[in-house]
Coordinates of C-alpha atoms in Angstrom, one line a residue:
M7 CA 0.0 0.0 0.0
N8 CA 1.6 3.3 -1.1
S9 CA 1.5 6.5 0.9
R10 CA -1.4 7.9 -1.1
K11 CA -3.6 4.8 -0.5
C12 CA -2.6 4.9 3.2
A13 CA -3.7 8.5 3.4
D14 CA -7.0 7.6 1.7
V15 CA -7.5 4.8 4.3
Q16 CA -6.6 7.1 7.1
A17 CA -9.1 9.7 5.9
L18 CA -11.9 7.1 5.7
I19 CA -11.0 5.9 9.3
L20 CA -11.3 9.4 10.6
D21 CA -14.5 9.9 8.7
L22 CA -15.9 6.7 10.2
D23 CA -14.9 7.8 13.7
N24 CA -16.4 11.3 13.2
T25 CA -19.6 9.8 11.9
H26 CA -19.8 7.5 14.9
V27 CA -19.6 10.5 17.2
T28 CA -22.4 12.1 15.3
L29 CA -24.6 9.0 15.4
A30 CA -24.0 8.6 19.1
R31 CA -25.2 12.2 19.6
L32 CA -28.3 11.7 17.4
R33 CA -29.3 8.2 18.7
P34 CA -30.8 9.4 22.0
L35 CA -33.1 11.8 20.1
L36 CA -34.9 9.0 18.5
I37 CA -38.1 7.8 20.1
R38 CA -38.8 4.6 18.3
P39 CA -36.7 1.7 19.7
H40 CA -36.3 0.0 16.3
L41 CA -34.8 3.2 14.8
R42 CA -32.5 3.5 17.8
F43 CA -31.4 -0.1 17.3
L44 CA -30.7 0.5 13.6
V45 CA -28.7 3.7 14.2
G46 CA -26.8 1.9 17.0
R47 CA -26.0 -1.0 14.7
I48 CA -24.7 1.4 12.0
A49 CA -22.6 3.2 14.6
D50 CA -21.1 -0.2 15.8
L51 CA -20.5 -1.3 12.3
Q52 CA -18.6 1.9 11.5
I53 CA -16.3 1.3 14.5
A54 CA -15.8 -2.3 13.3
I55 CA -15.0 -1.1 9.8
G56 CA -12.5 1.5 11.2
D57 CA -10.9 -1.2 13.4
A58 CA -10.5 -3.5 10.4
L59 CA -9.1 -0.8 8.2
A60 CA -6.6 0.2 10.9
A61 CA -5.5 -3.4 11.3
Q62 CA -5.2 -3.7 7.5
M63 CA -2.9 -0.7 7.5
G64 CA -0.8 -2.2 10.2
R65 CA -0.5 -5.5 8.2
A66 CA 0.5 -3.5 5.1
G67 CA 3.4 -2.1 7.0
A68 CA 2.1 1.5 7.2
R69 CA 2.2 3.5 10.4
S70 CA -0.6 3.0 12.9
A71 CA -3.8 4.7 12.1
R72 CA -5.1 7.6 14.1
R73 CA -8.4 7.0 15.8
G74 CA -11.0 9.0 17.5
G75 CA -13.2 11.9 16.7
G76 CA -11.7 14.6 18.9
V77 CA -13.0 18.0 19.6
P78 CA -14.0 18.9 16.0
A79 CA -16.1 15.8 15.7
R80 CA -17.9 16.6 19.0
V81 CA -18.6 20.1 17.8
R82 CA -19.8 18.8 14.4
A83 CA -22.0 16.3 16.2
R84 CA -23.6 19.1 18.3
V85 CA -24.3 21.1 15.2
E86 CA -25.8 18.1 13.5
S87 CA -28.1 17.5 16.5
W88 CA -29.2 21.2 16.3
I89 CA -30.0 20.7 12.6
A90 CA -32.0 17.6 13.4
I91 CA -33.9 19.3 16.3
S92 CA -34.8 22.3 14.1
N93 CA -36.9 20.0 11.9
V94 CA -40.6 19.8 12.4
D95 CA -40.3 16.1 13.2
I96 CA -37.2 15.5 15.3
E97 CA -37.0 11.8 14.4
V98 CA -37.2 12.5 10.6
G99 CA -34.5 15.2 11.1
C100 CA -32.2 12.8 12.9
L101 CA -32.8 10.1 10.2
K102 CA -32.0 12.6 7.4
R103 CA -28.7 13.4 9.1
V104 CA -27.9 9.7 9.6
I105 CA -28.6 8.9 6.0
H106 CA -26.6 11.9 4.8
H107 CA -23.5 10.9 6.7
G108 CA -24.0 7.2 6.2
T109 CA -24.3 7.4 2.4
R110 CA -21.3 9.7 2.2
V111 CA -19.2 7.2 4.2
A112 CA -20.5 4.2 2.3
R113 CA -19.7 5.9 -1.0
R114 CA -16.1 6.7 0.1
F115 CA -15.8 3.1 1.4
R116 CA -17.0 1.6 -1.8
T117 CA -14.5 3.7 -3.8
L118 CA -11.7 2.6 -1.5
L119 CA -12.6 -1.1 -1.8
G120 CA -12.6 -0.7 -5.6
E121 CA -9.1 0.9 -5.6
L122 CA -7.5 -1.5 -3.1
P123 CA -8.1 -5.2 -3.9
V124 CA -5.9 -6.0 -0.9
L125 CA -8.7 -5.4 1.5
N126 CA -10.2 -8.6 2.7
Q127 CA -13.6 -10.0 1.9
N128 CA -15.0 -9.2 5.4
L129 CA -14.9 -5.5 4.6
H130 CA -17.1 -6.2 1.5
R131 CA -19.7 -7.9 3.8
E132 CA -19.6 -5.0 6.3
L133 CA -20.1 -2.5 3.5
F134 CA -23.1 -4.5 2.3
Q135 CA -24.5 -4.6 5.9
L136 CA -24.0 -0.8 6.2
E137 CA -25.8 -0.1 2.9
R138 CA -28.6 -2.4 3.8
D139 CA -29.2 -0.8 7.2
L140 CA -29.1 2.7 5.6
F141 CA -31.7 1.5 3.0
R142 CA -33.9 0.3 5.9
I143 CA -33.7 3.6 7.7
E144 CA -34.4 5.5 4.5
A145 CA -37.5 3.3 3.8
L146 CA -38.8 3.9 7.3
M147 CA -38.1 7.6 7.1
Q148 CA -40.1 7.8 3.9
E149 CA -43.0 6.0 5.5
M150 CA -42.9 8.5 8.4
E151 CA -42.9 11.4 6.0
M152 CA -45.9 10.2 4.0
P153 CA -48.9 12.2 4.8
R154 CA -51.8 10.2 6.0
R155 CA -54.6 10.4 3.5
A156 CA -57.8 11.5 5.0
V157 CA -61.0 9.9 3.7
P158 CA -63.3 12.6 2.3
T159 CA -66.5 13.0 4.3
S160 CA -68.5 12.3 1.1
Q161 CA -67.2 8.7 1.1
L162 CA -68.1 8.0 4.7
P163 CA -71.1 5.7 5.2
A164 CA -74.3 7.5 6.2
A165 CA -75.3 7.1 9.9

């Protein structure tokens, strides 16, 4: 793995850690337990992917990967929670932020896997799991956003 590829892997690891901090901040704002579970699973999966990438960097002979979100990640997470809270429906606002960050990370991760065939097969499975969970959250969010259709009073049975 050359230095440019190591820098790409390091950038993805930091992005995964920063996104994990954001998801940890957004997760308590969710009311529905199944949504909290899915967001928690995505956050755990991102940590596992970051650990696997850091181990892969170590096996490739690169210097050890920097980990952790740090102060900028916590500030960013606070801003993201404010953005979510400013939405009319807080849960939908949180889910929009989760999908935004998750798809960005998944896109970068897919690009990296395409460029580095050295990465093991487990990472491909973890990417698939991440994309599947993001798809589930997006489908649930769309259901939550759909307006309930009211039955016109002319179609109600006469009493």
